[in-house]
Coordinates of C-alpha atoms and ligand atoms in Angstrom, one line a residue:
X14 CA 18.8 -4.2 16.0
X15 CA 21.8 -6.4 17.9
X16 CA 23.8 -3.6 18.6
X17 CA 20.5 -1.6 20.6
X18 CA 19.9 -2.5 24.3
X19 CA 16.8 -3.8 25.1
X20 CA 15.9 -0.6 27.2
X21 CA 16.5 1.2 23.3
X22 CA 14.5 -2.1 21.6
X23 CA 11.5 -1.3 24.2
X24 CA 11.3 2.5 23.4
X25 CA 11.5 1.3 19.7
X26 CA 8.6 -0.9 20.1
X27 CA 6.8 1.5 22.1
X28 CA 7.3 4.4 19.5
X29 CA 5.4 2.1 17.1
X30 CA 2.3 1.8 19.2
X31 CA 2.6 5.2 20.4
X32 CA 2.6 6.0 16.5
X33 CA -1.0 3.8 15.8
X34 CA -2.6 5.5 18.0
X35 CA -1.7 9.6 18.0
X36 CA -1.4 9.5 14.8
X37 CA -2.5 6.8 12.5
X38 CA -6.0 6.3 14.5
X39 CA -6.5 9.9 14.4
X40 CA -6.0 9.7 10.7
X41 CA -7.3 6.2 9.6
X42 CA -10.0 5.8 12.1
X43 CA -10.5 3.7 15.3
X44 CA -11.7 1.1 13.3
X45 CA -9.0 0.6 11.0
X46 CA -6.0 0.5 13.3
X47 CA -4.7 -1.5 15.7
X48 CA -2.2 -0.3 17.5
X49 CA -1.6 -3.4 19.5
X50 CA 1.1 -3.6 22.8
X51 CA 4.7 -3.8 23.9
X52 CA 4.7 -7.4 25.8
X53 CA 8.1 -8.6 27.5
X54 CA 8.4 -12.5 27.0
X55 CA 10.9 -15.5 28.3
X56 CA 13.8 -15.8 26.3
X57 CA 13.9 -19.5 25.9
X58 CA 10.0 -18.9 24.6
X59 CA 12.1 -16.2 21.9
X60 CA 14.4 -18.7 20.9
X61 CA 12.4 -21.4 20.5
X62 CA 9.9 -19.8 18.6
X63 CA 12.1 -18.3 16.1
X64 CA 13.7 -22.2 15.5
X65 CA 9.9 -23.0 14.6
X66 CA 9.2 -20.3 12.6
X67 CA 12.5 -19.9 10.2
X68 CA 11.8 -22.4 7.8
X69 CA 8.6 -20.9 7.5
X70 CA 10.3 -17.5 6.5
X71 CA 10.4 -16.4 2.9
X72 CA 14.2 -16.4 1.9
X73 CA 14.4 -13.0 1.1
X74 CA 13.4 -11.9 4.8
X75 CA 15.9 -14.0 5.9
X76 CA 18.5 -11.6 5.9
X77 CA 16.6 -9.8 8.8
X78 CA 17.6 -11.4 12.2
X79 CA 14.9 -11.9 14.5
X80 CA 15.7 -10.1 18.3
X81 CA 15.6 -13.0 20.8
X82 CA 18.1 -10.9 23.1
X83 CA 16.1 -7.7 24.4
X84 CA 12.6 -9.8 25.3
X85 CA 10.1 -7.7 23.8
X86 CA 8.0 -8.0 21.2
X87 CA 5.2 -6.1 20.0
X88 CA 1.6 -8.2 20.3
X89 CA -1.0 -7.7 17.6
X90 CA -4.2 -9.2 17.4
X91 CA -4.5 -11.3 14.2
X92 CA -6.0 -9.1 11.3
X93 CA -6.7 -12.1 9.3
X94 CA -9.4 -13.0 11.5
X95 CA -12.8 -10.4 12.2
X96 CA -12.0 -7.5 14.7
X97 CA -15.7 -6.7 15.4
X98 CA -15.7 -9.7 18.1
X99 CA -14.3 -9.7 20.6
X100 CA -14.1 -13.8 21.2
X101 CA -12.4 -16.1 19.0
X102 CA -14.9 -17.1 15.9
X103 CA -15.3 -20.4 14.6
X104 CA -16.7 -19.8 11.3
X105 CA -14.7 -20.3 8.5
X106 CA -12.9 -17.3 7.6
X107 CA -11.3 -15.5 4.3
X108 CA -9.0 -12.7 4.7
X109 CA -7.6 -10.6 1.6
X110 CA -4.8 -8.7 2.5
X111 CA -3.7 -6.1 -0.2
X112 CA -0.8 -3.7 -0.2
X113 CA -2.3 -1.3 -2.5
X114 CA 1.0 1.3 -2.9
X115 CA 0.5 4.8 -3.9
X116 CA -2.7 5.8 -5.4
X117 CA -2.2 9.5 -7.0
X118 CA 0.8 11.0 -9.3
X119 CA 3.2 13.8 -7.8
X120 CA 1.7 17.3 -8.1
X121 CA 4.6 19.0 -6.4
X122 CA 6.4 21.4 -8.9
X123 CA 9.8 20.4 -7.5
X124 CA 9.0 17.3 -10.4
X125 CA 11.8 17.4 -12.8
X126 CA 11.1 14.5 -14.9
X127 CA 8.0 15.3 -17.0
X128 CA 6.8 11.5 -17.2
X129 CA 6.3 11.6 -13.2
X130 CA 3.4 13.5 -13.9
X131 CA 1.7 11.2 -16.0
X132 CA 3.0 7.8 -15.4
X133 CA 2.4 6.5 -11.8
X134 CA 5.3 5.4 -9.4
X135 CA 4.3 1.5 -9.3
X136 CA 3.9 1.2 -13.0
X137 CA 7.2 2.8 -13.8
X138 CA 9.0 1.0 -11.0
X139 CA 7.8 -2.2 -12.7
X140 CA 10.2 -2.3 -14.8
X141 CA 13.2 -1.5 -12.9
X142 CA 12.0 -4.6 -10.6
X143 CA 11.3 -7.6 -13.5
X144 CA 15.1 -6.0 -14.9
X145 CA 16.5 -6.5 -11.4
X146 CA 15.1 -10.1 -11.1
X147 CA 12.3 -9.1 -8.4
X148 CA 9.2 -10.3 -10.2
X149 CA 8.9 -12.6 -13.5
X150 CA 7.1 -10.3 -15.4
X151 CA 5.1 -6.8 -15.5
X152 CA 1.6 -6.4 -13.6
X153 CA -1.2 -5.1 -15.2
X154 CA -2.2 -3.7 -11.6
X155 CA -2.2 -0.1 -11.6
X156 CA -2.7 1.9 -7.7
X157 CA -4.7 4.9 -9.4
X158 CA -7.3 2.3 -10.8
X159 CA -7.9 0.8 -7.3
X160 CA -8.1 4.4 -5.7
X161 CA -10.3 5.8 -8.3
X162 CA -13.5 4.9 -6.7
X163 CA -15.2 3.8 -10.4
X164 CA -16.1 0.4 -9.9
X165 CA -15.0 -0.8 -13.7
X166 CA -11.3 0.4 -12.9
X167 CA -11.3 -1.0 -9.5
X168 CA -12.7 -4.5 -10.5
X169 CA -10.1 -4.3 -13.2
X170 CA -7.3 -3.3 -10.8
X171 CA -8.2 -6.4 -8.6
X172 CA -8.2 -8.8 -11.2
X173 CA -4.7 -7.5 -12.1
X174 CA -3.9 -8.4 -8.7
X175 CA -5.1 -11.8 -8.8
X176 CA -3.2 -12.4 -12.3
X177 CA 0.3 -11.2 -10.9
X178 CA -0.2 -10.8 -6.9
X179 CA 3.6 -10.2 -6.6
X180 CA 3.7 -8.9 -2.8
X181 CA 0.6 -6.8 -3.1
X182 CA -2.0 -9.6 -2.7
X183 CA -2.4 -12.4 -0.2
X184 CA -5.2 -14.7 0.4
X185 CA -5.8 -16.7 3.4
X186 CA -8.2 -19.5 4.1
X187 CA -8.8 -20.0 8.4
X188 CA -5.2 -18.0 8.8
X189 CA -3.2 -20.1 5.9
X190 CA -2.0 -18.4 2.9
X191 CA -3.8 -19.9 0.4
X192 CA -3.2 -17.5 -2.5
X193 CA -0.5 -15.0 -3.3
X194 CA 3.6 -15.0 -3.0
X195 CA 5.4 -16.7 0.0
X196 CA 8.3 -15.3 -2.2
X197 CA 9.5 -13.8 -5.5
X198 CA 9.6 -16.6 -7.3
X199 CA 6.3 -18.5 -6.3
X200 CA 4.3 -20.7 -9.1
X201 CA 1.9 -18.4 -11.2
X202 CA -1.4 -18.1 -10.3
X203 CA -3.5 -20.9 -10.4
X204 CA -7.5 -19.4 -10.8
X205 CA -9.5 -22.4 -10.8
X206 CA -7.2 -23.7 -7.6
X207 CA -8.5 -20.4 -5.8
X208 CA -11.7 -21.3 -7.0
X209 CA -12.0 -24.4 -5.5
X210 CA -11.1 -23.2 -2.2
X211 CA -14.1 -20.4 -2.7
X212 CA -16.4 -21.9 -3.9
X213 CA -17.8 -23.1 -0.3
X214 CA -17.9 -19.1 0.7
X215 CA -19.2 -17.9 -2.3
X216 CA -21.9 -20.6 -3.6
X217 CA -22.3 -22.6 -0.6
X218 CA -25.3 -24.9 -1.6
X219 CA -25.2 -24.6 -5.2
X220 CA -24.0 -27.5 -7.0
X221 CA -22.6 -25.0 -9.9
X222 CA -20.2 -27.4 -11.6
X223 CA -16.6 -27.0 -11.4
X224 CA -14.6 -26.2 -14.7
X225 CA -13.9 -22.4 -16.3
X226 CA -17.6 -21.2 -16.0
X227 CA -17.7 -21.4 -11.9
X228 CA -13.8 -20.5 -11.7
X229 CA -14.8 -16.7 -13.5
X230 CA -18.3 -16.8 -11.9
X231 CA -16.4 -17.8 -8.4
X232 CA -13.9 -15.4 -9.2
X233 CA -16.4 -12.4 -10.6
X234 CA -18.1 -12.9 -6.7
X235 CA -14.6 -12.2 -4.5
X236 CA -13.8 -9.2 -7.0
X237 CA -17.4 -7.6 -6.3
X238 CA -17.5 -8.3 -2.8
X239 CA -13.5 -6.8 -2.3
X240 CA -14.7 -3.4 -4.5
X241 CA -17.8 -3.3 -1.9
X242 CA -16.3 -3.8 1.3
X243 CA -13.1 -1.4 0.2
X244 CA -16.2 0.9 -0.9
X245 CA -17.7 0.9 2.4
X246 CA -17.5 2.8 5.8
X247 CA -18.0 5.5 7.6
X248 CA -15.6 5.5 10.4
X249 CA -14.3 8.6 11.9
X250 CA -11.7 10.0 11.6
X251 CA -9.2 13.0 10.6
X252 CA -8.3 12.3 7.0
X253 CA -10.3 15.3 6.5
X254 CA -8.0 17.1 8.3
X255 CA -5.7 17.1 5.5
X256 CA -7.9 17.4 2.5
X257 CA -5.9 18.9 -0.3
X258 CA -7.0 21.7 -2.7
X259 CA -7.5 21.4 -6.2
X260 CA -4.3 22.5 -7.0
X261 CA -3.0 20.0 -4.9
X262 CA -3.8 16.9 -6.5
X263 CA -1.9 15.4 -9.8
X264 CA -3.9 13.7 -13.0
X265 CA -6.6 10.9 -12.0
X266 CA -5.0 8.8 -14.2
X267 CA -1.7 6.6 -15.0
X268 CA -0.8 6.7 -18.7
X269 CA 1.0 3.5 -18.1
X270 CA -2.0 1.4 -16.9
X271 CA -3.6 -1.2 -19.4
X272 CA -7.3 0.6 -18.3
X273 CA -6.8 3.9 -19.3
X274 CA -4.9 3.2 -21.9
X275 CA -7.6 1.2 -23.5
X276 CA -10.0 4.0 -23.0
X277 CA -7.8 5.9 -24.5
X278 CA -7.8 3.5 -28.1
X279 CA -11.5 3.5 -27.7
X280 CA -11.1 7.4 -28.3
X281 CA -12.8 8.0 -24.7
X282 CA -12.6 10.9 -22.5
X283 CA -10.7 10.0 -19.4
X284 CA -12.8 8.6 -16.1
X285 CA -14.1 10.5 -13.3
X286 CA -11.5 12.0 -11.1
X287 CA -11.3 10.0 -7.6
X288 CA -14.7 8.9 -6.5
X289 CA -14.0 6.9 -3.4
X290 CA -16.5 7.6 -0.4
X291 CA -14.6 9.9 2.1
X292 CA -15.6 7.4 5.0
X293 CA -13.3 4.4 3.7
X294 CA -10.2 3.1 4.1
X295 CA -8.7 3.7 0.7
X296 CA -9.8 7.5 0.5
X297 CA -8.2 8.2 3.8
X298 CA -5.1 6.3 3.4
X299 CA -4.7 8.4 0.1
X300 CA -5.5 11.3 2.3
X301 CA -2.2 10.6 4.6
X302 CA 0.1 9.1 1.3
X303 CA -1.0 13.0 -0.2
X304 CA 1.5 14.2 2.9
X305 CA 3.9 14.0 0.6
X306 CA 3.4 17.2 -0.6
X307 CA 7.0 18.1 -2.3
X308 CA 7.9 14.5 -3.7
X309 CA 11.2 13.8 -3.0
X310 CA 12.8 16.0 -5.2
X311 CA 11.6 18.7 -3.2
X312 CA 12.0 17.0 0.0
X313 CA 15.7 15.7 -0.1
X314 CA 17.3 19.4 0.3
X315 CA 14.5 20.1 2.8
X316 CA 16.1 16.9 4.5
X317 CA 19.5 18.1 4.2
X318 CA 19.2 21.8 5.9
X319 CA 17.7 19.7 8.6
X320 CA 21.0 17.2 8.4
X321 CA 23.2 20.5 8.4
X322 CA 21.6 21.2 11.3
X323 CA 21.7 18.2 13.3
X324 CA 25.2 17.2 11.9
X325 CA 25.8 21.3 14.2
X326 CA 23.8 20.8 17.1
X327 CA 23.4 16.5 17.5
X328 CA 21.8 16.9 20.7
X329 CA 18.9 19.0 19.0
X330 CA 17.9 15.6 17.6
X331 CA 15.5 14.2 20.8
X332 CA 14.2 17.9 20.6
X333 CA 12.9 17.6 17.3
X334 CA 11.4 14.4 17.5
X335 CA 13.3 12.7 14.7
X336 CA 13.0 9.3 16.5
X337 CA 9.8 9.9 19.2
X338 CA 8.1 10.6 20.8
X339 CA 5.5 10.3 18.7
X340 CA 2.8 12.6 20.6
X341 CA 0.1 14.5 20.2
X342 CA 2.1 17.8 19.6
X343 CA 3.7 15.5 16.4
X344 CA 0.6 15.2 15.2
X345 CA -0.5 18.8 15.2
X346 CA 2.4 19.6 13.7
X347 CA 1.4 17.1 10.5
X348 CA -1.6 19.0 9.9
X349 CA 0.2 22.0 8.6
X350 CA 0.1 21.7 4.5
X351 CA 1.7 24.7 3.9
X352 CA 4.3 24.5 1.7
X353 CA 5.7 28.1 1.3
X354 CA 9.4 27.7 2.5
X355 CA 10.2 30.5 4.8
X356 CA 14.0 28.6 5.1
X357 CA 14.0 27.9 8.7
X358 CA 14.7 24.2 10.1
X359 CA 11.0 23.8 11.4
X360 CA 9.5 24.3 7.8
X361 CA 12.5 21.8 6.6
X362 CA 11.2 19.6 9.7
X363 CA 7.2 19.3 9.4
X364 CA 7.9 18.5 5.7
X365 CA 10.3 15.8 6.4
X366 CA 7.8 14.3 9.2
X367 CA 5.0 14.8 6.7
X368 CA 7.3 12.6 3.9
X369 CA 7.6 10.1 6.4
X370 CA 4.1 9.8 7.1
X371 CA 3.0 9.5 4.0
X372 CA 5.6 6.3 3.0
X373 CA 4.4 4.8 6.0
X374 CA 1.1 5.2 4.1
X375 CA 2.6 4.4 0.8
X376 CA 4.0 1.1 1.7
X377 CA 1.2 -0.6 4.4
X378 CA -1.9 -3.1 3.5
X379 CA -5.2 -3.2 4.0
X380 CA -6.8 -6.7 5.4
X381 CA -10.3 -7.2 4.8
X382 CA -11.8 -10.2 7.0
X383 CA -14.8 -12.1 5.6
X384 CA -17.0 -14.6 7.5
X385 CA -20.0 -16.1 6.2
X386 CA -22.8 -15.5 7.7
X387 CA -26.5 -17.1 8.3
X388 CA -28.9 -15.4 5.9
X389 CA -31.4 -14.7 8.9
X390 CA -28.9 -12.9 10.9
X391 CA -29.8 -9.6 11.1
X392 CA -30.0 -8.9 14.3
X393 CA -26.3 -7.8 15.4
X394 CA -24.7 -4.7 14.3
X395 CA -22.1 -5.7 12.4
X396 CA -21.1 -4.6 9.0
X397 CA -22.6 -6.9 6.7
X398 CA -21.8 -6.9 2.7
X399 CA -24.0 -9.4 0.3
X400 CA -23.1 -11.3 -2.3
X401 CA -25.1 -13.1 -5.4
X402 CA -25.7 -16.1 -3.4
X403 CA -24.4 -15.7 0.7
X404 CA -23.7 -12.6 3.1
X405 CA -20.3 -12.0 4.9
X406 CA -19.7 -10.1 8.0
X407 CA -16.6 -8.2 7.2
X408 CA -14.0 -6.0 8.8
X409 CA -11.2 -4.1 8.0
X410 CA -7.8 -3.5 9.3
X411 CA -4.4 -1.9 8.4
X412 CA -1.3 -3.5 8.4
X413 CA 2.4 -2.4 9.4
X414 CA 2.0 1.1 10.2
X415 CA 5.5 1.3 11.5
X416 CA 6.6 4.8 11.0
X417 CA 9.3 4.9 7.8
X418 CA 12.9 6.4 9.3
X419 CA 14.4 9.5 8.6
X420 CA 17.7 7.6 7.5
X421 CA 15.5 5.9 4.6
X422 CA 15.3 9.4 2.8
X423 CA 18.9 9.3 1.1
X424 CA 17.5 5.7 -0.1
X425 CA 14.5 6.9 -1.8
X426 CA 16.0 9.6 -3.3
X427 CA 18.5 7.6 -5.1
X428 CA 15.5 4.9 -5.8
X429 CA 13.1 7.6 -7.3
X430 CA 16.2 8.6 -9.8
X431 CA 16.6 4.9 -10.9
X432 CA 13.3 3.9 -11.5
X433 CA 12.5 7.1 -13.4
X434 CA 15.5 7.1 -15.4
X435 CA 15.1 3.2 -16.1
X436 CA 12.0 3.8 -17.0
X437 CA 12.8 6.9 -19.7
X438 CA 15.6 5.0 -20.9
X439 CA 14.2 1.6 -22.1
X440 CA 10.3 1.9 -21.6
X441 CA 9.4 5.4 -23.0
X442 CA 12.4 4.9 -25.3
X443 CA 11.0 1.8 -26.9
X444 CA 7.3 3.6 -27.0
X445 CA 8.9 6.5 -28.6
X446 CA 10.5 4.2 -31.1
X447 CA 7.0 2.2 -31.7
X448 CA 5.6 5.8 -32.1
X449 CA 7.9 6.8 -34.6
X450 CA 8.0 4.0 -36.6
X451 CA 4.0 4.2 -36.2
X452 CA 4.4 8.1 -37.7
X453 CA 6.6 6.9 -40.4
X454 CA 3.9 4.7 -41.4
X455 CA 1.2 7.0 -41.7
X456 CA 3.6 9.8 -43.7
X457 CA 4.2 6.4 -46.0
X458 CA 0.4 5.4 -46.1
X459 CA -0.2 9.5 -47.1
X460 CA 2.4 9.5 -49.8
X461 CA 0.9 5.9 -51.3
X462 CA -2.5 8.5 -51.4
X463 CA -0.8 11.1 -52.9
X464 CA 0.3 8.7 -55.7
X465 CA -3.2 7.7 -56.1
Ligands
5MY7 O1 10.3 1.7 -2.0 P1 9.3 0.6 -2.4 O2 8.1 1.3 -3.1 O3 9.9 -0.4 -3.3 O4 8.8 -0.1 -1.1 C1 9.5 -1.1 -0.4 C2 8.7 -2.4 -0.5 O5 8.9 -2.8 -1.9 P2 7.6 -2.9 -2.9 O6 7.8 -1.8 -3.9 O7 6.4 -2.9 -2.1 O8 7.8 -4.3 -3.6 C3 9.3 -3.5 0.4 O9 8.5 -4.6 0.2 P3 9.2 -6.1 0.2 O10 9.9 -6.2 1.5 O11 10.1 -6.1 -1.0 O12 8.0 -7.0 0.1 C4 9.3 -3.0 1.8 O13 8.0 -2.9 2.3 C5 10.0 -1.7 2.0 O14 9.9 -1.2 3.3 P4 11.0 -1.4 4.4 O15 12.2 -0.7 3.8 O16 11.2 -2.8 4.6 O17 10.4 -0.7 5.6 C6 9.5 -0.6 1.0 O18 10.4 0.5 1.1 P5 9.9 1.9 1.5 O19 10.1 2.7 0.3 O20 8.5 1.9 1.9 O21 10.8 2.3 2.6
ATP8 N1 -1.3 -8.8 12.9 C1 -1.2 -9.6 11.9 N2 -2.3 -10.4 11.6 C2 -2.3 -11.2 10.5 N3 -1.3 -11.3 9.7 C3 -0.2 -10.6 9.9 C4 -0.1 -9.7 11.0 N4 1.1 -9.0 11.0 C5 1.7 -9.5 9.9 N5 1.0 -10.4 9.2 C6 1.3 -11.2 8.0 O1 2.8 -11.2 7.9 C7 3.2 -10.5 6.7 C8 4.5 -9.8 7.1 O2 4.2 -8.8 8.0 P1 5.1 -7.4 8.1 O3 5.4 -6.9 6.8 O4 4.4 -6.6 9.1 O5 6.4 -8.1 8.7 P2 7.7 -7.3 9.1 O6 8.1 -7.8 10.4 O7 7.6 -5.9 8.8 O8 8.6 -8.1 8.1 P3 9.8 -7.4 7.4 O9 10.6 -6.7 8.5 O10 10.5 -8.6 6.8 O11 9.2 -6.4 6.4 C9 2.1 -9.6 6.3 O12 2.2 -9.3 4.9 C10 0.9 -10.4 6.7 O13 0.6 -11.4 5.7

């Protein structure tokens, strides 16, 4: 960022605005997004502010230097607080902000490793993170449980999240992180501590007595009222758009994740394919993440034609858009899903833009708002969602929206390689071994028979 002048930092900042609302807010909903606005600010405000704030940063942000140079910042309103009013509230307030990753497995044929079609991204790249020192251990939280719409797997799926939050699941209490990581290696998860700081929302004049029974029951109450509130909604908007056929869409579930695998023991058939309601938030984020039509094993030589073609002609690259404006004609272009390569750059081009899109999807959180409210008040509009014992008026937002760059493709082409072949190597190694010896078993238990 240092090296940018701040005319470049400003066109930077306003790309990312520009980016919320022609394209995410035509995808997402009005609702959902908010684009918020380039501000220009005093430096000595800059600097001291970001004296304030860095012992406040987790350490591994540090790396990233704030910009007190150029003067502009981007101003969002504060997601952990309701966006349906348009005054500051002083109810207590709960925010849940969850970065739910990629909910569906590739479907692109361009897949070379088998195991991509039936074990998810997250759950694969697991491993490669706990080996690298990331996270402490492996999460039972699986994306295609939370996307699947069934309210079993998605209650599951949550509670995974609240066992090992890692940096998919945040809690705040009045704006202060009261649950979840500051940083990778954060104390583990302390239920009945949560509890206690729900309990007031949740069971506010019930003297339920503290101990394990109200920590599950206190816990059982945020889990339903999260499914219900991702369940809910019917905000327009242009997901639709980009509904993919039935050939386009891989298996509903993740082979890796503790859920189906159980159902699987249990000699069941598997769930439901997806059945989230097309008017929320998680259906149409998946919507926009399924832009990634090729995965990125069909994507990276689709990104190098268009590098051979840039590296000829640089100046083409304001032409094509690779860095903004992000317009209404960059938006039309998303919407075609074709994906017969006729080799020309513009093909290579919409797919690349598509890719991008869709890790922007891949990679942003939702934050869901809850405020108490009074049980007799009915009378505003505003999306209300009950629980057991109180009501909540709720809202919705998405976080970090930032388009992904076209320099991050190299990146995640190498990544997808590692995780996958970490994962063949030492988890489906060690599985095939357990299988084996498993099979070995069973030929020895059928000869002990035959000796009978
Ligand atoms: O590649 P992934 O799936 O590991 O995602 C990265 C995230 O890691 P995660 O897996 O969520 O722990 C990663 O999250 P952390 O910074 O590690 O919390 C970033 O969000 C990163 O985005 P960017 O490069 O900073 O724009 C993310 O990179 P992108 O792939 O979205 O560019
Ligand atoms: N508008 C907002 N309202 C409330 N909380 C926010 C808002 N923006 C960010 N946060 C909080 O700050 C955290 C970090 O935000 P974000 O990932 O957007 O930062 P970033 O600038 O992209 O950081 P980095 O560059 O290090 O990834 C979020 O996970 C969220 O908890």
């Amino acid at each position: 960022m240092s090296s940018k002048t701040s005319e470049e930092i400003f066109q930077h900042l306003q790309n990312i605005v520009d980016f919320g609302k022609n394209v995410m807010k035509e995808f997402l909903g009005e609702n959902y997004v908010h684009c918020g606005e380039v501000v220009q600010l005093p430096l000595d405000f800059v600097k001291q502010l970001c004296l304030k704030i860095q012992c406040e940063r987790p350490e591994s942000r540090c790396d990233k230097d704030l910009d007190t140079l150029s003067g502009y910042a981007l101003c969002l309103p504060n997601l952990a607080r309701l966006q349906t009013y348009h005054f500051a509230e002083h109810r207590p307030i709960l925010c849940v902000e969850i970065k739910p990753k990629c909910g569906f497995i590739p479907f692109s044929s361009d897949v070379t490793h088998e195991m991509k079609h039936k074990v998810c991204r997250y759950c694969m790249h697991q491993h490669l993170k706990v080996a690298t020192g990331k996270w402490k251990q492996i999460s039972k939280y699986c994306p295609l449980d939370l996307y699947s719409g069934n309210k079993q797997r998605m209650y599951f799926a949550l509670k995974s999240l609240l066992q090992e939050a890692q940096n998919n699941l945040k809690i705040f209490k009045n704006g202060e992180l009261i649950y979840g990581c500051k940083d990778a290696r954060s104390p583990v998860a302390d239920w009945s501590e949560l509890a206690h700081h729900l309990k007031p929302f949740f069971f506010p004049s019930n003297g339920l007595a503290s101990g394990p029974h109200c920590t599950r029951a206190v816990i059982r109450e945020l889990v339903r009222v999260i499914t219900r509130v991702l369940l809910s909604g019917s905000d327009k908007g242009r997901a639709g758009a980009l509904r993919s056929g039935p050939g386009l869409r891989g298996p509903p579930i993740c082979e890796a994740s503790p859920f189906s695998r159980s159902l699987r023991c249990q000699g069941k058939n598997t769930p439901e394919r997806s059945g989230l309601p097309k008017g929320c938030l998680l259906y149409k984020t998946l919507q926009v993440q399924m832009l990634d039509l090729l995965d990125i094993e069909g994507l990276y030589p689709l990104y190098r034609r268009v590098e051979r073609y840039l590296e000829e002609f640089p100046e083409e690259r304001k032409t094509l858009q690779i860095d903004g404006p992000y317009d209404e004609a960059f938006y039309q272009r998303l919407l075609d899903l074709s994906t017969e390569d006729d080799g020309t750059v513009a093909f290579a081009l919409t797919k690349v833009q598509q890719y991008r899109v869709a890790m922007t999807a891949k990679d942003c959180s939702i934050m869901i708002a809850l405020s108490p409210c009074l049980q007799d008040a009915s009378s505003d509009q505003r999306p209300i969602v009950p629980s057991s014992r109180s009501r909540f008026a709720f809202s919705v937002s998405v976080l970090d929206l930032d388009l992904k760059p076209y320099e991050s493709i190299p990146h995640q082409y190498k990544l997808d390689g590692k995780i996958v072949n970490y994962y063949l190597k030492t988890v489906h190694a060690k599985d095939a071994t357990v299988m084996s010896t498993r099979f070995k078993e069973s030929e020895d238990c059928t000869l002990v028979l035959h000796k009978v």
